Short mmCIF file of C-alpha atoms and ligand atoms in Angstrom, two decimals:
data_model
loop_
_atom_site.label_atom_id
_atom_site.label_comp_id
_atom_site.label_asym_id
_atom_site.label_seq_id
_atom_site.Cartn_x
_atom_site.Cartn_y
_atom_site.Cartn_z
CA UNK A 775 113.03 63.39 129.83
CA UNK A 776 111.07 66.16 131.43
CA UNK A 777 108.16 68.26 130.16
CA UNK A 778 107.53 71.57 131.89
CA UNK A 779 104.52 73.76 131.23
CA UNK A 780 105.91 77.06 132.50
CA UNK A 781 102.71 78.82 131.46
CA UNK A 782 99.54 77.94 129.62
CA UNK A 783 97.64 75.71 132.00
CA UNK A 784 94.41 77.50 132.92
CA UNK A 785 95.23 80.57 130.87
CA UNK A 786 94.91 81.52 127.24
CA UNK A 787 98.12 83.01 125.92
CA UNK A 788 101.50 83.53 127.55
CA UNK A 789 102.44 80.06 126.34
CA UNK A 790 105.79 78.57 127.37
CA UNK A 791 106.54 74.83 127.28
CA UNK A 792 109.92 73.21 127.91
CA UNK A 793 111.12 69.79 126.76
CA UNK A 794 114.35 68.63 128.37
CA UNK A 795 116.57 65.57 128.15
CA UNK A 796 119.65 64.99 130.31
CA UNK A 797 121.75 67.01 127.87
CA UNK A 798 119.40 69.33 125.93
CA UNK A 799 116.64 71.78 126.75
CA UNK A 800 114.31 73.52 124.30
CA UNK A 801 111.36 75.86 124.66
CA UNK A 802 108.24 75.85 122.53
CA UNK A 803 106.91 79.43 122.44
CA UNK A 804 107.79 82.27 124.78
CA UNK A 805 104.58 84.26 124.79
CA UNK A 806 103.36 87.34 126.57
CA UNK A 807 100.27 87.21 128.74
CA UNK A 808 97.26 88.67 126.98
CA UNK A 809 96.34 92.11 128.32
CA UNK A 810 93.17 92.72 130.31
CA UNK A 811 90.73 95.57 129.59
CA UNK A 812 93.09 98.21 130.99
CA UNK A 813 95.97 97.01 128.86
CA UNK A 814 97.65 95.41 131.88
CA UNK A 815 99.10 91.97 131.22
CA UNK A 816 100.56 91.36 134.66
CA UNK A 817 103.57 89.53 133.22
CA UNK A 818 106.68 88.99 135.34
CA UNK A 819 108.59 88.24 132.14
CA UNK A 820 108.31 91.86 130.98
CA UNK A 821 111.87 92.26 132.15
CA UNK A 822 115.04 91.35 130.32
CA UNK A 823 116.59 89.74 133.38
CA UNK A 824 113.57 87.49 134.04
CA UNK A 825 113.61 86.28 130.42
CA UNK A 826 117.36 85.69 130.65
CA UNK A 827 116.86 83.70 133.83
CA UNK A 828 114.11 81.54 132.30
CA UNK A 829 116.28 80.96 129.24
CA UNK A 830 119.40 80.08 131.23
CA UNK A 831 120.58 76.69 129.94
CA UNK A 832 118.05 76.63 127.07
CA UNK A 833 119.60 75.38 123.80
CA UNK A 834 116.95 76.64 121.34
CA UNK A 835 113.46 78.12 121.16
CA UNK A 836 110.81 77.16 118.58
CA UNK A 837 107.82 79.38 117.87
CA UNK A 838 104.55 77.94 116.58
CA UNK A 839 103.42 81.28 115.05
CA UNK A 840 103.74 85.06 115.29
CA UNK A 841 100.92 85.95 117.69
CA UNK A 842 102.22 87.88 120.69
CA UNK A 843 100.90 85.35 123.19
CA UNK A 844 103.39 82.85 121.66
CA UNK A 845 106.31 84.96 120.48
CA UNK A 846 106.01 88.14 122.59
CA UNK A 847 109.16 87.81 124.68
CA UNK A 848 111.53 86.90 121.84
CA UNK A 849 113.33 90.30 121.77
CA UNK A 850 114.65 89.75 125.29
CA UNK A 851 116.13 86.32 124.63
CA UNK A 852 119.94 86.40 124.90
CA UNK A 853 121.62 86.42 121.46
CA UNK A 854 123.43 83.16 122.16
CA UNK A 855 120.20 81.13 122.01
CA UNK A 856 118.97 80.23 118.51
CA UNK A 857 115.28 80.99 117.95
CA UNK A 858 113.31 79.34 115.12
CA UNK A 859 110.09 80.38 113.39
CA UNK A 860 108.42 79.87 109.97
CA UNK A 861 109.84 81.88 107.07
CA UNK A 862 106.68 83.87 106.32
CA UNK A 863 106.07 84.45 110.03
CA UNK A 864 109.46 86.08 110.29
CA UNK A 865 108.61 88.38 107.38
CA UNK A 866 105.30 89.37 108.97
CA UNK A 867 107.17 90.17 112.18
CA UNK A 868 109.72 92.22 110.23
CA UNK A 869 106.98 94.33 108.61
CA UNK A 870 105.33 94.89 111.99
CA UNK A 871 108.63 95.79 113.66
CA UNK A 872 109.31 98.34 110.94
CA UNK A 873 105.88 99.91 111.15
CA UNK A 874 105.93 100.03 114.95
CA UNK A 875 109.55 101.25 114.85
CA UNK A 876 110.79 98.37 116.95
CA UNK A 877 114.30 96.95 116.79
CA UNK A 878 114.33 95.14 113.43
CA UNK A 879 117.69 93.52 114.24
CA UNK A 880 115.95 91.33 116.82
CA UNK A 881 113.68 89.95 114.08
CA UNK A 882 116.57 89.54 111.64
CA UNK A 883 118.31 87.27 114.14
CA UNK A 884 115.46 84.72 114.05
CA UNK A 885 116.30 81.50 112.22
CA UNK A 886 113.63 80.04 109.93
CA UNK A 887 112.39 76.57 109.08
CA UNK A 888 110.31 75.01 106.33
CA UNK A 889 107.55 72.50 107.03
CA UNK A 890 108.91 68.95 107.45
CA UNK A 891 112.48 70.16 108.18
CA UNK A 892 114.04 67.99 110.86
CA UNK A 893 115.93 70.29 113.16
CA UNK A 894 118.33 68.59 115.57
CA UNK A 895 119.20 70.39 118.77
CA UNK A 896 121.49 68.17 120.88
CA UNK A 897 119.59 64.88 121.23
CA UNK A 898 116.17 66.41 120.47
CA UNK A 899 114.74 66.50 116.94
CA UNK A 900 111.94 68.95 116.13
CA UNK A 901 109.81 68.67 112.97
CA UNK A 902 107.30 71.44 112.08
CA UNK A 903 104.01 70.59 110.34
CA UNK A 904 101.75 73.26 108.90
CA UNK A 905 98.43 73.93 110.68
CA UNK A 906 95.55 76.27 109.93
CA UNK A 907 95.12 79.12 112.42
CA UNK A 908 94.19 82.80 112.39
CA UNK A 909 97.89 83.56 111.88
CA UNK A 910 99.39 82.61 108.53
CA UNK A 911 102.34 80.19 108.58
CA UNK A 912 101.46 78.41 111.85
CA UNK A 913 102.91 75.08 112.91
CA UNK A 914 102.58 72.18 115.26
CA UNK A 915 105.80 70.45 116.30
CA UNK A 916 106.67 66.80 116.57
CA UNK A 917 109.43 66.53 119.15
CA UNK A 918 111.42 63.30 119.27
CA UNK A 919 113.93 62.46 121.97
CA UNK A 920 115.10 59.44 123.96
CA UNK A 921 112.70 57.17 122.07
CA UNK A 922 109.66 59.30 122.92
CA UNK A 923 107.42 61.28 120.55
CA UNK A 924 105.63 64.42 121.69
CA UNK A 925 103.22 66.50 119.60
CA UNK A 926 102.83 70.16 120.55
CA UNK A 927 99.88 71.52 118.55
CA UNK A 928 100.39 75.26 119.02
CA UNK A 929 97.17 77.06 118.06
CA UNK A 930 95.23 75.27 115.35
CA UNK A 931 91.78 74.78 113.88
CA UNK A 932 89.89 72.41 111.66
CA UNK A 933 87.57 74.92 109.96
CA UNK A 934 89.94 77.22 108.04
CA UNK A 935 90.54 77.19 104.27
CA UNK A 936 93.72 75.17 104.74
CA UNK A 937 92.52 72.80 107.46
CA UNK A 938 91.90 69.87 105.18
CA UNK A 939 95.56 68.86 105.54
CA UNK A 940 95.26 68.32 109.29
CA UNK A 941 93.85 64.79 109.39
CA UNK A 942 96.07 63.47 106.55
CA UNK A 943 99.13 64.99 108.29
CA UNK A 944 98.22 63.35 111.59
CA UNK A 945 97.66 60.01 109.87
CA UNK A 946 100.66 60.08 107.57
CA UNK A 947 103.38 61.72 109.66
CA UNK A 948 102.41 61.92 113.28
CA UNK A 949 100.68 58.55 113.85
CA UNK A 950 100.81 57.42 117.45
CA UNK A 951 102.62 59.54 119.98
CA UNK A 952 103.54 59.36 123.65
CA UNK A 953 102.45 62.84 124.72
CA UNK A 954 100.03 65.33 123.23
CA UNK A 955 100.39 68.94 124.35
CA UNK A 956 97.28 70.52 122.90
CA UNK A 957 95.56 73.89 122.84
CA UNK A 958 92.09 74.01 124.39
CA UNK A 959 90.94 77.61 123.84
CA UNK A 960 87.38 76.62 122.96
CA UNK A 961 86.94 74.58 126.15
CA UNK A 962 85.90 77.78 127.89
CA UNK A 963 84.19 79.28 124.84
CA UNK A 964 81.98 76.37 123.87
CA UNK A 965 78.98 78.70 123.47
CA UNK A 966 80.70 80.32 120.48
CA UNK A 967 79.43 79.10 117.15
CA UNK A 968 82.17 77.57 115.05
CA UNK A 969 81.41 78.34 111.43
CA UNK A 970 83.85 77.47 108.69
CA UNK A 971 85.69 80.28 106.95
CA UNK A 972 83.79 79.31 103.77
CA UNK A 973 80.42 79.74 105.52
CA UNK A 974 81.59 83.11 106.74
CA UNK A 975 82.42 84.17 103.19
CA UNK A 976 78.85 83.45 102.08
CA UNK A 977 77.51 85.73 104.81
CA UNK A 978 79.99 88.47 103.87
CA UNK A 979 78.93 88.24 100.21
CA UNK A 980 75.30 88.83 101.23
CA UNK A 981 76.28 91.93 103.19
CA UNK A 982 78.39 93.21 100.31
CA UNK A 983 75.31 92.91 98.08
CA UNK A 984 73.25 94.81 100.64
CA UNK A 985 75.68 97.68 101.29
CA UNK A 986 77.80 99.65 98.83
CA UNK A 987 80.04 100.99 101.59
CA UNK A 988 81.60 98.36 103.84
CA UNK A 989 84.06 99.03 106.64
CA UNK A 990 85.83 96.04 108.17
CA UNK A 991 87.52 95.63 111.51
CA UNK A 992 89.67 92.48 111.31
CA UNK A 993 93.16 91.32 112.21
CA UNK A 994 95.74 92.68 109.77
CA UNK A 995 97.67 89.40 109.74
CA UNK A 996 94.87 86.83 109.55
CA UNK A 997 95.43 85.60 106.00
CA UNK A 998 92.23 83.53 105.83
CA UNK A 999 89.96 86.33 107.05
CA UNK A 1000 91.58 88.87 104.74
CA UNK A 1001 91.02 86.45 101.86
CA UNK A 1002 87.37 86.08 102.90
CA UNK A 1003 86.78 89.83 102.59
CA UNK A 1004 88.94 90.33 99.54
CA UNK A 1005 87.25 87.53 97.59
CA UNK A 1006 83.74 88.48 98.75
CA UNK A 1007 84.21 92.06 97.53
CA UNK A 1008 82.28 92.38 94.23
CA UNK A 1009 84.26 93.04 91.05
CA UNK A 1010 84.62 96.76 90.40
CA UNK A 1011 84.34 97.73 94.06
CA UNK A 1012 87.48 99.08 95.63
CA UNK A 1013 89.36 97.13 98.28
CA UNK A 1014 90.97 99.84 100.38
CA UNK A 1015 93.77 99.51 102.89
CA UNK A 1016 96.78 101.35 104.26
CA UNK A 1017 100.39 100.81 103.19
CA UNK A 1018 101.14 98.49 106.09
CA UNK A 1019 98.20 96.22 105.22
CA UNK A 1020 99.30 96.22 101.58
CA UNK A 1021 102.77 95.02 102.53
CA UNK A 1022 101.29 92.17 104.54
CA UNK A 1023 98.91 91.28 101.70
CA UNK A 1024 101.70 91.41 99.12
CA UNK A 1025 103.68 89.02 101.31
CA UNK A 1026 100.72 86.64 101.50
CA UNK A 1027 100.24 86.88 97.72
CA UNK A 1028 103.91 86.06 97.13
CA UNK A 1029 103.73 83.00 99.37
CA UNK A 1030 100.14 81.76 99.33
CA UNK A 1031 99.08 83.05 95.89
CA UNK A 1032 101.05 80.34 94.10
CA UNK A 1033 99.02 77.48 95.57
CA UNK A 1034 95.58 79.10 95.76
CA UNK A 1035 93.90 82.01 93.99
CA UNK A 1036 92.24 82.69 97.31
CA UNK A 1037 95.48 84.25 98.52
CA UNK A 1038 96.12 86.44 95.47
CA UNK A 1039 95.41 89.86 96.91
CA UNK A 1040 95.27 91.91 93.74
CA UNK A 1041 93.73 95.30 92.83
CA UNK A 1042 94.34 96.95 96.18
CA UNK A 1043 93.54 100.65 96.53
CA UNK A 1044 96.11 102.01 98.86
CA UNK A 1045 95.97 105.16 100.93
CA UNK A 1046 97.35 107.81 100.43
CA UNK A 1047 96.03 108.54 96.97
CA UNK A 1048 94.70 111.94 95.85
CA UNK A 1049 91.49 110.80 94.20
CA UNK A 1050 90.83 107.78 96.38
CA UNK A 1051 87.88 109.16 98.33
CA UNK A 1052 86.04 110.29 95.17
CA UNK A 1053 86.62 106.87 93.57
CA UNK A 1054 85.42 105.14 96.71
CA UNK A 1055 82.18 107.06 96.85
CA UNK A 1056 81.52 106.48 93.17
CA UNK A 1057 82.43 102.78 92.96
CA UNK A 1058 81.67 101.57 96.47
CA UNK A 1059 84.30 99.89 98.64
CA UNK A 1060 85.40 97.41 101.24
CA UNK A 1061 87.76 99.29 103.54
CA UNK A 1062 90.02 97.59 106.07
CA UNK A 1063 90.04 100.00 109.00
CA UNK A 1064 92.65 100.29 111.70
CA UNK A 1065 91.71 101.37 115.19
CA UNK A 1066 95.15 101.59 116.78
CA UNK A 1067 96.71 104.89 115.87
CA UNK A 1068 100.14 104.03 114.50
CA UNK A 1069 99.19 105.73 111.24
CA UNK A 1070 97.37 108.93 112.20
CA UNK A 1071 96.86 109.94 108.56
CA UNK A 1072 95.03 106.73 107.74
CA UNK A 1073 92.89 107.10 110.88
CA UNK A 1074 91.93 110.63 109.81
CA UNK A 1075 91.19 109.42 106.27
CA UNK A 1076 88.99 106.67 107.74
CA UNK A 1077 87.09 109.26 109.79
CA UNK A 1078 86.69 111.50 106.77
CA UNK A 1079 85.30 108.59 104.77
CA UNK A 1080 82.88 107.61 107.54
CA UNK A 1081 81.61 111.19 107.78
CA UNK A 1082 81.05 111.46 104.02
CA UNK A 1083 78.61 108.57 103.90
CA UNK A 1084 75.20 108.64 105.59
CA UNK A 1085 74.99 106.22 108.47
CA UNK A 1086 72.14 104.30 106.88
CA UNK A 1087 74.23 103.51 103.77
CA UNK A 1088 77.29 102.11 105.48
CA UNK A 1089 77.97 99.04 107.54
CA UNK A 1090 80.77 98.06 109.89
CA UNK A 1091 81.64 94.37 109.85
CA UNK A 1092 83.24 93.52 113.16
CA UNK A 1093 85.30 90.43 112.39
CA UNK A 1094 87.29 89.79 115.54
CA UNK A 1095 86.75 87.88 118.76
CA UNK A 1096 83.49 89.10 120.38
CA UNK A 1097 85.17 89.19 123.80
CA UNK A 1098 86.93 92.46 122.89
CA UNK A 1099 83.48 94.06 122.91
CA UNK A 1100 81.62 91.94 125.47
CA UNK A 1101 83.90 90.34 128.02
CA UNK A 1102 84.44 92.42 131.11
CA UNK A 1103 87.98 91.16 131.44
CA UNK A 1104 89.18 91.65 127.85
CA UNK A 1105 87.11 94.60 126.60
CA UNK A 1106 88.95 96.87 124.20
CA UNK A 1107 87.76 100.45 124.67
CA UNK A 1108 89.04 101.62 121.26
CA UNK A 1109 87.02 98.96 119.45
CA UNK A 1110 83.92 99.81 121.48
CA UNK A 1111 84.29 103.55 120.72
CA UNK A 1112 84.83 102.88 117.03
CA UNK A 1113 81.72 100.71 116.79
CA UNK A 1114 79.63 103.55 118.25
CA UNK A 1115 80.12 105.47 115.01
CA UNK A 1116 77.93 103.03 113.09
CA UNK A 1117 74.21 102.34 113.22
CA UNK A 1118 74.68 99.16 111.21
CA UNK A 1119 77.13 96.72 112.76
CA UNK A 1120 77.36 93.09 111.73
CA UNK A 1121 79.46 90.61 113.61
CA UNK A 1122 80.99 88.06 111.32
CA UNK A 1123 83.70 85.99 112.93
CA UNK A 1124 84.78 82.45 113.52
CA UNK A 1125 87.44 81.30 115.91
CA UNK A 1126 91.08 80.69 115.02
CA UNK A 1127 90.99 77.78 117.44
CA UNK A 1128 89.99 74.14 117.35
CA UNK A 1129 86.35 73.29 117.93
CA UNK A 1130 85.57 70.61 120.50
CA UNK A 1131 85.05 68.16 117.62
CA UNK A 1132 88.47 69.01 116.24
CA UNK A 1133 90.15 68.57 119.65
CA UNK A 1134 88.43 65.19 119.98
CA UNK A 1135 89.62 64.12 116.55
CA UNK A 1136 93.23 65.13 117.23
CA UNK A 1137 93.21 63.17 120.53
CA UNK A 1138 91.75 60.08 118.92
CA UNK A 1139 93.97 60.08 115.85
CA UNK A 1140 97.20 60.58 117.77
CA UNK A 1141 96.05 58.29 120.61
CA UNK A 1142 98.77 59.42 123.04
CA UNK A 1143 100.19 56.43 124.90
CA UNK A 1144 101.18 58.28 128.06
CA UNK A 1145 99.64 61.72 128.48
CA UNK A 1146 97.48 64.53 127.16
CA UNK A 1147 98.49 67.95 128.48
CA UNK A 1148 95.93 70.70 127.71
CA UNK A 1149 97.33 74.22 127.45
CA UNK A 1150 96.08 77.60 126.14
CA UNK A 1151 92.75 77.18 127.91
CA UNK A 1152 91.10 79.00 130.78
CA UNK A 1153 89.63 75.66 131.86
CA UNK A 1154 92.12 72.92 131.16
CA UNK A 1155 90.13 70.52 133.33
CA UNK A 1156 87.24 70.82 130.86
CA UNK A 1157 89.26 68.55 128.61
CA UNK A 1158 87.60 65.73 130.58
CA UNK A 1159 84.26 66.81 129.08
CA UNK A 1160 85.32 65.98 125.53
CA UNK A 1161 83.68 62.89 124.05
CA UNK A 1162 86.97 60.96 124.02
CA UNK A 1163 87.41 57.40 125.29
CA UNK A 1164 87.71 56.75 129.04
CA UNK A 1165 91.23 55.49 128.37
CA UNK A 1166 92.22 58.82 126.87
CA UNK A 1167 90.47 60.77 129.64
CA UNK A 1168 92.58 58.94 132.23
CA UNK A 1169 95.71 60.20 130.46
CA UNK A 1170 94.81 63.89 130.81
CA UNK A 1171 97.40 65.66 132.96
CA UNK A 1172 96.65 69.05 134.51
CA UNK A 1173 98.91 68.92 137.57
CA UNK A 1174 102.53 67.89 138.05
CA UNK A 1175 103.10 64.13 137.95
CA UNK A 1176 105.59 61.43 137.01
CA UNK A 1177 103.97 59.38 134.27
CA UNK A 1178 105.55 56.53 132.35
CA UNK A 1179 108.92 57.49 133.83
CA UNK A 1180 108.63 61.05 132.50
CA UNK A 1181 108.47 64.02 134.83
CA UNK A 1182 105.71 66.44 133.91
CA UNK A 1183 105.85 69.71 135.80
CA UNK A 1184 102.90 72.04 135.42
CA UNK A 1185 103.21 75.51 136.84
CA UNK A 1186 99.89 77.24 137.37
CA UNK A 1187 100.68 80.89 138.02
CA UNK A 1188 97.28 82.23 137.11
CA UNK A 1189 94.23 80.58 138.57
CA UNK A 1190 90.78 81.78 137.55
ZN1 ZN B 369 97.45 81.79 121.19
ZN1 ZN B 370 97.44 82.32 117.90
#
């Protein structure tokens, strides 16, 4: 067996991991590099022929979730290779493709799985287990082949609404493994406070009580965060969004609403609507704003609304990663410009990624016999700083090696 980290060591995003036996090869994720502050992602895979070359001989691809840094290159995968993703993830991607007028047929070709399905590809068996992340319908994969068990965590966290299943899942289904391939985003962001989504909701409720007019900048596909704002919005106040956001929320209601009221996104006020602005001013509102301009009419309506309300009476809640405003490398100019329109800005955000405590717990519970391979981290070596046992620390692999008879190849194409 061979494990290849094509990308993901010492970089966040652009994840690609390969697991190969003598007869079968699969990829976990085929992500795009995250763009820098000028929108440049410096990605050699932005070419159909490069993707085809990387995929040559690959029998299947499994995606942990729909974020672009994990799924971004899927449209260029040759049709002959089956690609698997969660059912709801596929629907989110279909809505996005439609709105952005991308080729919907590419999304339709994706195969879907349910949690706990055992999917056999040649002599490799892949089982998806649900994890909490800032994308709905995210999974970690247990990969079993040639008597070895590998857990690939994808992106996950222990402080979301649905995180309480993580430890029981690890104990009941995963147990001990041979290799752990684990995200380590927070290893280079350890100064960020990791609040739970529930704690965040309490802070949002306080702001909603303070301001009648609340504008929110948040990810349109982060089901937990959307639930936080929707549930914190006082009864009688309007929850305003565009048609695209409504479609995503309706999808989440249809899938998540049956097991928790938290995900029942009801009473949405959707633009366009002739009397909406009057109703908003009278009743108060929580408005999900969109900064990218795919819907010019909604952007103009947002501007109109902002201009109608005195600056002192409105607040913008910025509920995304702070790096888009602060980090030199990842600054987003559109977000920065938009924020300038408000005197009152509150930052309310918690990471979609595992805290250092959560990473430690996953390592200890799965107790990998042979190796721990940190990916999705700008500082994979920082994994040594976690308070895990010396025995586990010795099993951390950040450069190519042959361990326990298994070849681990780690390609580091982006060194910070
Ligand atoms: Zn990611
Ligand atoms: Zn992600």
